[in-house]
């Protein structure tokens, strides 16, 4: 007997009415007409609201939620989320400017990322946001620029922990890393912060991304709190901010199941009294990107050609890896797997067939779905890639092959 092939988690966040996917309260075909072009990304504000509500209802109320803008920096999305979350985390001057445009209190914006350029540091100090320091060299630059500007920079130390997030899609910590200051070097850095004219805020400890296993997140949180409490002993001022990272994943591939928030929340509840006791001024921050926006977005491309090559049917679309690198399997995946894909205007279909959906680029990497069973589709049909609200357009090589630009809408 052959093993049961794993399937995609059901994408029930978008209703299907009369066999057509609906988003933002309208049929996909109507939305495509309204936008006036394919391909496009569409993000659903109702789903953004629901996701934040879910987190607020499950997590301890003392946990502050930040949005990591790099997951989806579309200004309308960031603006919408700014009204729902407690803070924004940015990773470049461009993201900082989008974040400041929302009207979010600069005290609730932080800036992480290696290799911050001097104009970026200057802008961050002038704006009054918190700079998550990534190295000793950056610390000296920040102090010097603050002095020149006549403003005391707000700084936190981004720590490269001495552990890593197990089963994480993308490891961001443990061992030698370009991110953060090695935990063992942090005490020296803290002493130096105390010698300079800086407003010390606390710690930022981010250990990984795209985790679907509660036990792994719990393990990371345990070690993060232990590490933060240990490092706080050398802090030059009370810890006011403890950013414990994010790492909450969403189901992309066959066999993936959603993260169970309950045990993660229970563990945070277990830690918070101890943190309150030892670091009474600390706000505990969870910074989430993908988990907030990923499931709220779809990518839509139109079938331009249908061809059969040696018995294998290809749907050739006007969209592909130049807009959606991650769905093509080339954004950090080791083994290519299909994102959940449907024919949006014919979700179930009377006839179904196994096809590959490809883009227009002259490279065999330009695949949106590899041998997937879909409703039988032809020219003009709309291919939908779910779970596309995070690391989509801005994580893709848009200029590769000089095709027309993709557009984005928030509905
Ligand atoms: C990318 C990033 C995030 C967001 O990660 P997600 O997996 O999208 O939640 C959060 N914090 C930092 C420092 C990051 O670099």
GROMACS .gro file of C-alpha atoms and ligand atoms in nm:
model
  426
    1UNK     CA    1   0.000   0.000   0.000
    2UNK     CA    2   0.137   0.341  -0.086
    3UNK     CA    3   0.150   0.614   0.176
    4UNK     CA    4  -0.120   0.882   0.169
    5UNK     CA    5   0.016   1.185  -0.012
    6UNK     CA    6   0.013   1.492   0.216
    7UNK     CA    7  -0.224   1.768   0.106
    8UNK     CA    8  -0.233   2.143   0.149
    9UNK     CA    9  -0.409   2.283   0.454
   10UNK     CA   10  -0.753   2.406   0.348
   11UNK     CA   11  -0.746   2.772   0.240
   12UNK     CA   12  -1.081   2.865   0.389
   13UNK     CA   13  -1.004   3.232   0.455
   14UNK     CA   14  -1.145   3.338   0.116
   15UNK     CA   15  -1.505   3.237   0.043
   16UNK     CA   16  -1.589   3.049  -0.276
   17UNK     CA   17  -1.927   3.146  -0.421
   18UNK     CA   18  -2.056   3.003  -0.751
   19UNK     CA   19  -1.719   2.835  -0.794
   20UNK     CA   20  -1.538   3.172  -0.789
   21UNK     CA   21  -1.301   3.287  -0.518
   22UNK     CA   22  -1.414   3.606  -0.340
   23UNK     CA   23  -1.185   3.860  -0.187
   24UNK     CA   24  -1.279   4.189  -0.027
   25UNK     CA   25  -1.644   4.096  -0.072
   26UNK     CA   26  -1.629   4.063  -0.450
   27UNK     CA   27  -1.566   3.788  -0.703
   28UNK     CA   28  -1.207   3.762  -0.815
   29UNK     CA   29  -1.308   3.828  -1.177
   30UNK     CA   30  -1.469   4.157  -1.074
   31UNK     CA   31  -1.163   4.254  -0.873
   32UNK     CA   32  -0.940   4.180  -1.174
   33UNK     CA   33  -1.160   4.407  -1.387
   34UNK     CA   34  -1.150   4.676  -1.122
   35UNK     CA   35  -0.772   4.664  -1.105
   36UNK     CA   36  -0.743   4.673  -1.483
   37UNK     CA   37  -0.452   4.436  -1.516
   38UNK     CA   38  -0.308   4.104  -1.421
   39UNK     CA   39  -0.087   3.996  -1.249
   40UNK     CA   40  -0.163   4.151  -0.912
   41UNK     CA   41  -0.140   4.092  -0.542
   42UNK     CA   42  -0.452   4.147  -0.335
   43UNK     CA   43  -0.452   4.174   0.043
   44UNK     CA   44  -0.768   4.153   0.251
   45UNK     CA   45  -0.798   4.402   0.541
   46UNK     CA   46  -1.070   4.190   0.707
   47UNK     CA   47  -0.819   3.907   0.738
   48UNK     CA   48  -0.555   4.143   0.881
   49UNK     CA   49  -0.809   4.254   1.143
   50UNK     CA   50  -0.903   3.895   1.223
   51UNK     CA   51  -0.542   3.790   1.263
   52UNK     CA   52  -0.462   4.064   1.512
   53UNK     CA   53  -0.787   3.990   1.699
   54UNK     CA   54  -0.691   3.623   1.717
   55UNK     CA   55  -0.349   3.703   1.860
   56UNK     CA   56  -0.490   3.951   2.112
   57UNK     CA   57  -0.746   3.697   2.230
   58UNK     CA   58  -0.498   3.412   2.268
   59UNK     CA   59  -0.179   3.579   2.390
   60UNK     CA   60  -0.134   3.736   2.734
   61UNK     CA   61  -0.257   4.097   2.725
   62UNK     CA   62   0.082   4.221   2.847
   63UNK     CA   63   0.245   4.105   2.523
   64UNK     CA   64   0.288   4.392   2.277
   65UNK     CA   65   0.255   4.315   1.909
   66UNK     CA   66   0.485   4.470   1.653
   67UNK     CA   67   0.465   4.434   1.278
   68UNK     CA   68   0.792   4.355   1.095
   69UNK     CA   69   0.742   4.575   0.789
   70UNK     CA   70   0.976   4.384   0.560
   71UNK     CA   71   0.720   4.101   0.533
   72UNK     CA   72   0.496   4.338   0.335
   73UNK     CA   73   0.589   4.705   0.309
   74UNK     CA   74   0.296   4.813   0.088
   75UNK     CA   75   0.211   5.152   0.242
   76UNK     CA   76  -0.164   5.083   0.264
   77UNK     CA   77  -0.098   4.752   0.444
   78UNK     CA   78   0.146   4.913   0.686
   79UNK     CA   79  -0.100   5.198   0.746
   80UNK     CA   80  -0.380   4.954   0.820
   81UNK     CA   81  -0.169   4.743   1.053
   82UNK     CA   82  -0.033   5.053   1.228
   83UNK     CA   83  -0.385   5.107   1.361
   84UNK     CA   84  -0.399   4.753   1.499
   85UNK     CA   85  -0.056   4.676   1.646
   86UNK     CA   86   0.155   4.844   1.916
   87UNK     CA   87   0.464   4.914   1.710
   88UNK     CA   88   0.647   4.872   1.381
   89UNK     CA   89   0.988   4.720   1.314
   90UNK     CA   90   1.178   4.836   1.008
   91UNK     CA   91   1.496   4.723   0.836
   92UNK     CA   92   1.586   5.013   0.605
   93UNK     CA   93   1.541   5.386   0.557
   94UNK     CA   94   1.274   5.314   0.295
   95UNK     CA   95   1.073   5.108   0.545
   96UNK     CA   96   1.130   5.369   0.812
   97UNK     CA   97   0.977   5.634   0.594
   98UNK     CA   98   0.668   5.416   0.529
   99UNK     CA   99   0.641   5.349   0.904
  100UNK     CA  100   0.669   5.718   0.998
  101UNK     CA  101   0.408   5.812   0.737
  102UNK     CA  102   0.152   5.602   0.926
  103UNK     CA  103   0.166   5.834   1.225
  104UNK     CA  104   0.287   5.557   1.456
  105UNK     CA  105   0.461   5.702   1.764
  106UNK     CA  106   0.837   5.694   1.684
  107UNK     CA  107   0.897   5.556   2.033
  108UNK     CA  108   0.718   5.240   1.912
  109UNK     CA  109   0.927   5.201   1.597
  110UNK     CA  110   1.254   5.008   1.597
  111UNK     CA  111   1.516   4.958   1.331
  112UNK     CA  112   1.712   4.633   1.303
  113UNK     CA  113   1.942   4.498   1.035
  114UNK     CA  114   2.313   4.465   0.969
  115UNK     CA  115   2.499   4.725   0.767
  116UNK     CA  116   2.288   5.030   0.849
  117UNK     CA  117   2.437   5.319   0.651
  118UNK     CA  118   2.524   5.649   0.817
  119UNK     CA  119   2.230   5.836   0.657
  120UNK     CA  120   1.999   5.561   0.786
  121UNK     CA  121   2.136   5.592   1.139
  122UNK     CA  122   2.110   5.971   1.118
  123UNK     CA  123   1.747   5.948   1.006
  124UNK     CA  124   1.667   5.702   1.285
  125UNK     CA  125   1.819   5.932   1.549
  126UNK     CA  126   1.646   6.238   1.406
  127UNK     CA  127   1.313   6.051   1.405
  128UNK     CA  128   1.357   5.938   1.764
  129UNK     CA  129   1.306   5.570   1.693
  130UNK     CA  130   1.495   5.285   1.862
  131UNK     CA  131   1.801   5.149   1.685
  132UNK     CA  132   1.864   4.780   1.744
  133UNK     CA  133   2.244   4.773   1.747
  134UNK     CA  134   2.399   4.500   1.540
  135UNK     CA  135   2.769   4.554   1.618
  136UNK     CA  136   3.025   4.744   1.824
  137UNK     CA  137   3.111   4.955   1.519
  138UNK     CA  138   2.750   5.056   1.474
  139UNK     CA  139   2.733   5.155   1.840
  140UNK     CA  140   3.022   5.401   1.796
  141UNK     CA  141   2.862   5.546   1.481
  142UNK     CA  142   2.530   5.596   1.657
  143UNK     CA  143   2.691   5.773   1.953
  144UNK     CA  144   2.892   6.001   1.725
  145UNK     CA  145   2.595   6.087   1.501
  146UNK     CA  146   2.374   6.152   1.806
  147UNK     CA  147   2.630   6.391   1.944
  148UNK     CA  148   2.652   6.575   1.611
  149UNK     CA  149   2.272   6.601   1.591
  150UNK     CA  150   2.235   6.708   1.952
  151UNK     CA  151   1.993   6.423   2.017
  152UNK     CA  152   2.033   6.128   2.249
  153UNK     CA  153   1.981   5.812   2.041
  154UNK     CA  154   1.748   5.540   2.170
  155UNK     CA  155   1.929   5.208   2.141
  156UNK     CA  156   1.867   4.842   2.211
  157UNK     CA  157   2.109   4.556   2.165
  158UNK     CA  158   2.023   4.294   1.911
  159UNK     CA  159   2.164   3.974   2.051
  160UNK     CA  160   2.289   3.682   1.847
  161UNK     CA  161   2.187   3.410   2.094
  162UNK     CA  162   2.396   3.109   2.176
  163UNK     CA  163   2.109   2.884   2.063
  164UNK     CA  164   1.901   2.846   1.751
  165UNK     CA  165   1.532   2.807   1.680
  166UNK     CA  166   1.480   2.439   1.608
  167UNK     CA  167   1.286   2.337   1.297
  168UNK     CA  168   1.286   2.693   1.176
  169UNK     CA  169   1.241   2.761   0.806
  170UNK     CA  170   1.514   3.022   0.812
  171UNK     CA  171   1.772   3.024   1.088
  172UNK     CA  172   1.870   3.370   1.203
  173UNK     CA  173   2.076   3.296   1.513
  174UNK     CA  174   2.320   3.061   1.681
  175UNK     CA  175   2.679   3.019   1.565
  176UNK     CA  176   2.850   3.291   1.361
  177UNK     CA  177   2.590   3.528   1.214
  178UNK     CA  178   2.583   3.872   1.053
  179UNK     CA  179   2.281   3.951   1.273
  180UNK     CA  180   2.320   4.093   1.620
  181UNK     CA  181   2.600   4.092   1.874
  182UNK     CA  182   2.715   3.753   2.001
  183UNK     CA  183   2.564   3.692   2.344
  184UNK     CA  184   2.908   3.651   2.497
  185UNK     CA  185   3.016   3.996   2.367
  186UNK     CA  186   2.705   4.173   2.494
  187UNK     CA  187   2.832   4.256   2.846
  188UNK     CA  188   3.126   4.450   2.698
  189UNK     CA  189   2.894   4.633   2.461
  190UNK     CA  190   2.660   4.720   2.749
  191UNK     CA  191   2.948   4.871   2.945
  192UNK     CA  192   3.037   5.082   2.644
  193UNK     CA  193   2.675   5.198   2.606
  194UNK     CA  194   2.691   5.311   2.969
  195UNK     CA  195   2.994   5.530   2.889
  196UNK     CA  196   2.823   5.705   2.597
  197UNK     CA  197   2.533   5.948   2.579
  198UNK     CA  198   2.269   5.696   2.479
  199UNK     CA  199   1.917   5.609   2.591
  200UNK     CA  200   1.935   5.235   2.653
  201UNK     CA  201   1.602   5.063   2.590
  202UNK     CA  202   1.672   4.692   2.615
  203UNK     CA  203   1.722   4.381   2.409
  204UNK     CA  204   1.612   4.237   2.080
  205UNK     CA  205   1.653   3.862   2.052
  206UNK     CA  206   1.527   3.716   1.726
  207UNK     CA  207   1.602   3.353   1.668
  208UNK     CA  208   1.424   3.245   1.351
  209UNK     CA  209   1.135   3.249   1.112
  210UNK     CA  210   0.851   3.034   0.974
  211UNK     CA  211   0.805   2.797   1.265
  212UNK     CA  212   0.495   2.580   1.277
  213UNK     CA  213   0.588   2.382   1.587
  214UNK     CA  214   0.478   2.522   1.921
  215UNK     CA  215   0.742   2.318   2.109
  216UNK     CA  216   1.021   2.480   1.911
  217UNK     CA  217   0.889   2.830   1.980
  218UNK     CA  218   0.844   2.747   2.347
  219UNK     CA  219   1.201   2.625   2.363
  220UNK     CA  220   1.323   2.944   2.193
  221UNK     CA  221   1.116   3.163   2.428
  222UNK     CA  222   1.253   2.979   2.734
  223UNK     CA  223   1.607   3.036   2.622
  224UNK     CA  224   1.536   3.393   2.513
  225UNK     CA  225   1.395   3.490   2.854
  226UNK     CA  226   1.680   3.311   3.034
  227UNK     CA  227   1.935   3.490   2.818
  228UNK     CA  228   1.767   3.831   2.856
  229UNK     CA  229   1.749   3.799   3.235
  230UNK     CA  230   2.114   3.699   3.243
  231UNK     CA  231   2.226   3.986   3.014
  232UNK     CA  232   2.016   4.239   3.208
  233UNK     CA  233   2.261   4.205   3.497
  234UNK     CA  234   2.510   4.411   3.294
  235UNK     CA  235   2.260   4.664   3.157
  236UNK     CA  236   2.357   5.031   3.205
  237UNK     CA  237   1.992   5.126   3.274
  238UNK     CA  238   1.666   4.942   3.345
  239UNK     CA  239   1.548   4.722   3.058
  240UNK     CA  240   1.237   4.889   2.920
  241UNK     CA  241   1.197   4.682   2.605
  242UNK     CA  242   1.242   4.311   2.560
  243UNK     CA  243   1.176   4.211   2.202
  244UNK     CA  244   1.157   3.832   2.191
  245UNK     CA  245   1.133   3.811   1.810
  246UNK     CA  246   0.861   3.630   1.625
  247UNK     CA  247   0.906   3.322   1.415
  248UNK     CA  248   0.538   3.226   1.400
  249UNK     CA  249   0.486   3.032   1.078
  250UNK     CA  250   0.195   2.974   0.843
  251UNK     CA  251   0.113   2.655   0.650
  252UNK     CA  252   0.247   2.673   0.298
  253UNK     CA  253   0.323   2.324   0.178
  254UNK     CA  254   0.150   1.984   0.166
  255UNK     CA  255   0.150   1.841   0.517
  256UNK     CA  256   0.199   2.177   0.691
  257UNK     CA  257  -0.053   2.245   0.969
  258UNK     CA  258  -0.119   2.577   1.144
  259UNK     CA  259   0.074   2.675   1.452
  260UNK     CA  260  -0.108   2.595   1.777
  261UNK     CA  261  -0.102   2.923   1.971
  262UNK     CA  262  -0.236   2.784   2.299
  263UNK     CA  263   0.083   2.622   2.433
  264UNK     CA  264   0.291   2.918   2.316
  265UNK     CA  265   0.057   3.153   2.503
  266UNK     CA  266   0.061   2.932   2.813
  267UNK     CA  267   0.439   2.942   2.820
  268UNK     CA  268   0.443   3.322   2.785
  269UNK     CA  269   0.195   3.338   3.074
  270UNK     CA  270   0.436   3.126   3.274
  271UNK     CA  271   0.727   3.364   3.206
  272UNK     CA  272   0.565   3.706   3.237
  273UNK     CA  273   0.544   3.722   3.620
  274UNK     CA  274   0.915   3.638   3.648
  275UNK     CA  275   1.003   3.900   3.387
  276UNK     CA  276   0.785   4.154   3.571
  277UNK     CA  277   0.963   4.074   3.895
  278UNK     CA  278   1.317   4.097   3.760
  279UNK     CA  279   1.265   4.362   3.491
  280UNK     CA  280   0.970   4.564   3.623
  281UNK     CA  281   0.991   4.830   3.351
  282UNK     CA  282   1.021   4.593   3.057
  283UNK     CA  283   0.756   4.579   2.786
  284UNK     CA  284   0.766   4.238   2.621
  285UNK     CA  285   0.734   4.266   2.244
  286UNK     CA  286   0.658   3.999   1.987
  287UNK     CA  287   0.750   4.108   1.635
  288UNK     CA  288   0.563   3.926   1.364
  289UNK     CA  289   0.576   3.965   0.990
  290UNK     CA  290   0.456   3.663   0.799
  291UNK     CA  291   0.206   3.553   1.062
  292UNK     CA  292   0.022   3.887   1.043
  293UNK     CA  293   0.004   3.928   0.667
  294UNK     CA  294   0.093   3.603   0.492
  295UNK     CA  295  -0.247   3.438   0.489
  296UNK     CA  296  -0.430   3.761   0.402
  297UNK     CA  297  -0.282   3.787   0.054
  298UNK     CA  298  -0.314   3.619  -0.283
  299UNK     CA  299  -0.113   3.652  -0.602
  300UNK     CA  300  -0.315   3.637  -0.923
  301UNK     CA  301  -0.182   3.570  -1.273
  302UNK     CA  302  -0.368   3.509  -1.598
  303UNK     CA  303  -0.328   3.212  -1.828
  304UNK     CA  304  -0.175   3.331  -2.157
  305UNK     CA  305  -0.119   2.995  -2.321
  306UNK     CA  306  -0.199   2.631  -2.268
  307UNK     CA  307   0.033   2.377  -2.418
  308UNK     CA  308   0.104   2.009  -2.401
  309UNK     CA  309   0.464   1.897  -2.416
  310UNK     CA  310   0.521   1.524  -2.446
  311UNK     CA  311   0.205   1.446  -2.256
  312UNK     CA  312   0.253   1.708  -1.985
  313UNK     CA  313   0.014   2.006  -1.976
  314UNK     CA  314   0.154   2.351  -1.903
  315UNK     CA  315  -0.049   2.659  -1.821
  316UNK     CA  316   0.172   2.953  -1.913
  317UNK     CA  317   0.080   3.267  -1.722
  318UNK     CA  318   0.180   3.632  -1.733
  319UNK     CA  319   0.308   3.605  -1.376
  320UNK     CA  320   0.596   3.415  -1.229
  321UNK     CA  321   0.909   3.427  -1.021
  322UNK     CA  322   0.981   3.789  -1.111
  323UNK     CA  323   0.678   3.877  -0.896
  324UNK     CA  324   0.664   3.581  -0.662
  325UNK     CA  325   1.003   3.427  -0.607
  326UNK     CA  326   0.893   3.237  -0.298
  327UNK     CA  327   0.613   3.050  -0.477
  328UNK     CA  328   0.862   2.944  -0.743
  329UNK     CA  329   1.060   2.774  -0.468
  330UNK     CA  330   1.367   2.993  -0.495
  331UNK     CA  331   1.340   3.202  -0.176
  332UNK     CA  332   1.517   2.986   0.078
  333UNK     CA  333   1.352   2.650   0.007
  334UNK     CA  334   1.582   2.350  -0.004
  335UNK     CA  335   1.342   2.120  -0.186
  336UNK     CA  336   1.084   2.282  -0.413
  337UNK     CA  337   0.725   2.233  -0.296
  338UNK     CA  338   0.403   2.382  -0.425
  339UNK     CA  339   0.227   2.669  -0.256
  340UNK     CA  340  -0.151   2.619  -0.243
  341UNK     CA  341  -0.279   2.713  -0.589
  342UNK     CA  342  -0.628   2.716  -0.746
  343UNK     CA  343  -0.793   2.840  -1.062
  344UNK     CA  344  -0.963   3.138  -0.895
  345UNK     CA  345  -1.257   3.176  -1.133
  346UNK     CA  346  -1.319   2.800  -1.148
  347UNK     CA  347  -1.214   2.669  -0.812
  348UNK     CA  348  -1.362   2.321  -0.821
  349UNK     CA  349  -1.439   2.271  -1.190
  350UNK     CA  350  -1.633   1.990  -1.359
  351UNK     CA  351  -1.316   1.856  -1.507
  352UNK     CA  352  -0.986   1.839  -1.324
  353UNK     CA  353  -0.639   1.763  -1.450
  354UNK     CA  354  -0.279   1.753  -1.340
  355UNK     CA  355  -0.087   2.047  -1.483
  356UNK     CA  356   0.216   2.262  -1.424
  357UNK     CA  357   0.169   2.637  -1.399
  358UNK     CA  358   0.467   2.832  -1.524
  359UNK     CA  359   0.559   3.195  -1.585
  360UNK     CA  360   0.688   3.372  -1.895
  361UNK     CA  361   1.053   3.380  -1.798
  362UNK     CA  362   1.310   3.187  -2.000
  363UNK     CA  363   1.430   2.978  -1.708
  364UNK     CA  364   1.318   2.637  -1.582
  365UNK     CA  365   1.298   2.793  -1.233
  366UNK     CA  366   0.988   2.991  -1.330
  367UNK     CA  367   0.728   2.753  -1.185
  368UNK     CA  368   0.420   2.850  -0.984
  369UNK     CA  369   0.281   2.496  -0.953
  370UNK     CA  370   0.454   2.173  -1.041
  371UNK     CA  371   0.223   1.884  -1.142
  372UNK     CA  372  -0.076   1.994  -0.937
  373UNK     CA  373  -0.435   1.883  -0.975
  374UNK     CA  374  -0.643   2.188  -1.072
  375UNK     CA  375  -0.974   2.255  -1.242
  376UNK     CA  376  -0.924   2.235  -1.617
  377UNK     CA  377  -0.821   2.585  -1.721
  378UNK     CA  378  -0.744   2.775  -2.039
  379UNK     CA  379  -0.645   3.114  -2.174
  380UNK     CA  380  -0.792   3.399  -1.968
  381UNK     CA  381  -0.845   3.197  -1.650
  382UNK     CA  382  -0.701   3.335  -1.328
  383UNK     CA  383  -0.444   3.137  -1.135
  384UNK     CA  384  -0.439   3.216  -0.764
  385UNK     CA  385  -0.145   3.150  -0.533
  386UNK     CA  386  -0.256   3.156  -0.169
  387UNK     CA  387  -0.043   3.243   0.136
  388UNK     CA  388   0.113   3.527  -0.065
  389UNK     CA  389   0.072   3.823   0.169
  390UNK     CA  390   0.429   3.806   0.301
  391UNK     CA  391   0.765   3.803   0.121
  392UNK     CA  392   0.593   3.834  -0.216
  393UNK     CA  393   0.647   4.127  -0.448
  394UNK     CA  394   0.927   4.301  -0.262
  395UNK     CA  395   1.110   3.972  -0.213
  396UNK     CA  396   1.118   3.907  -0.589
  397UNK     CA  397   1.352   4.008  -0.873
  398UNK     CA  398   1.095   4.232  -1.044
  399UNK     CA  399   1.327   4.353  -1.320
  400UNK     CA  400   1.439   4.011  -1.434
  401UNK     CA  401   1.339   3.984  -1.803
  402UNK     CA  402   1.185   4.334  -1.808
  403UNK     CA  403   0.821   4.227  -1.802
  404UNK     CA  404   0.550   4.474  -1.692
  405UNK     CA  405   0.531   4.554  -1.324
  406UNK     CA  406   0.290   4.382  -1.090
  407UNK     CA  407   0.042   4.588  -0.889
  408UNK     CA  408  -0.085   4.550  -0.534
  409UNK     CA  409  -0.421   4.634  -0.381
  410UNK     CA  410  -0.558   4.628  -0.028
  411UNK     CA  411  -0.927   4.543  -0.036
  412LIG     C1  412   1.232   3.926   0.917
  412LIG     C2  413   1.227   3.963   1.056
  412LIG     C3  414   1.109   3.948   1.128
  412LIG     C4  415   0.984   3.890   1.072
  412LIG     O1  416   0.993   3.753   1.053
  412LIG     P1  417   0.864   3.671   1.012
  412LIG     O2  418   0.908   3.534   0.991
  412LIG     O3  419   0.809   3.735   0.889
  412LIG     O4  420   0.766   3.684   1.125
  412LIG     C5  421   1.109   3.989   1.259
  412LIG     N1  422   1.218   4.043   1.315
  412LIG     C6  423   1.335   4.058   1.248
  412LIG     C7  424   1.451   4.116   1.315
  412LIG     C8  425   1.343   4.020   1.118
  412LIG     O5  426   1.458   4.034   1.053
   0.00000   0.00000   0.00000
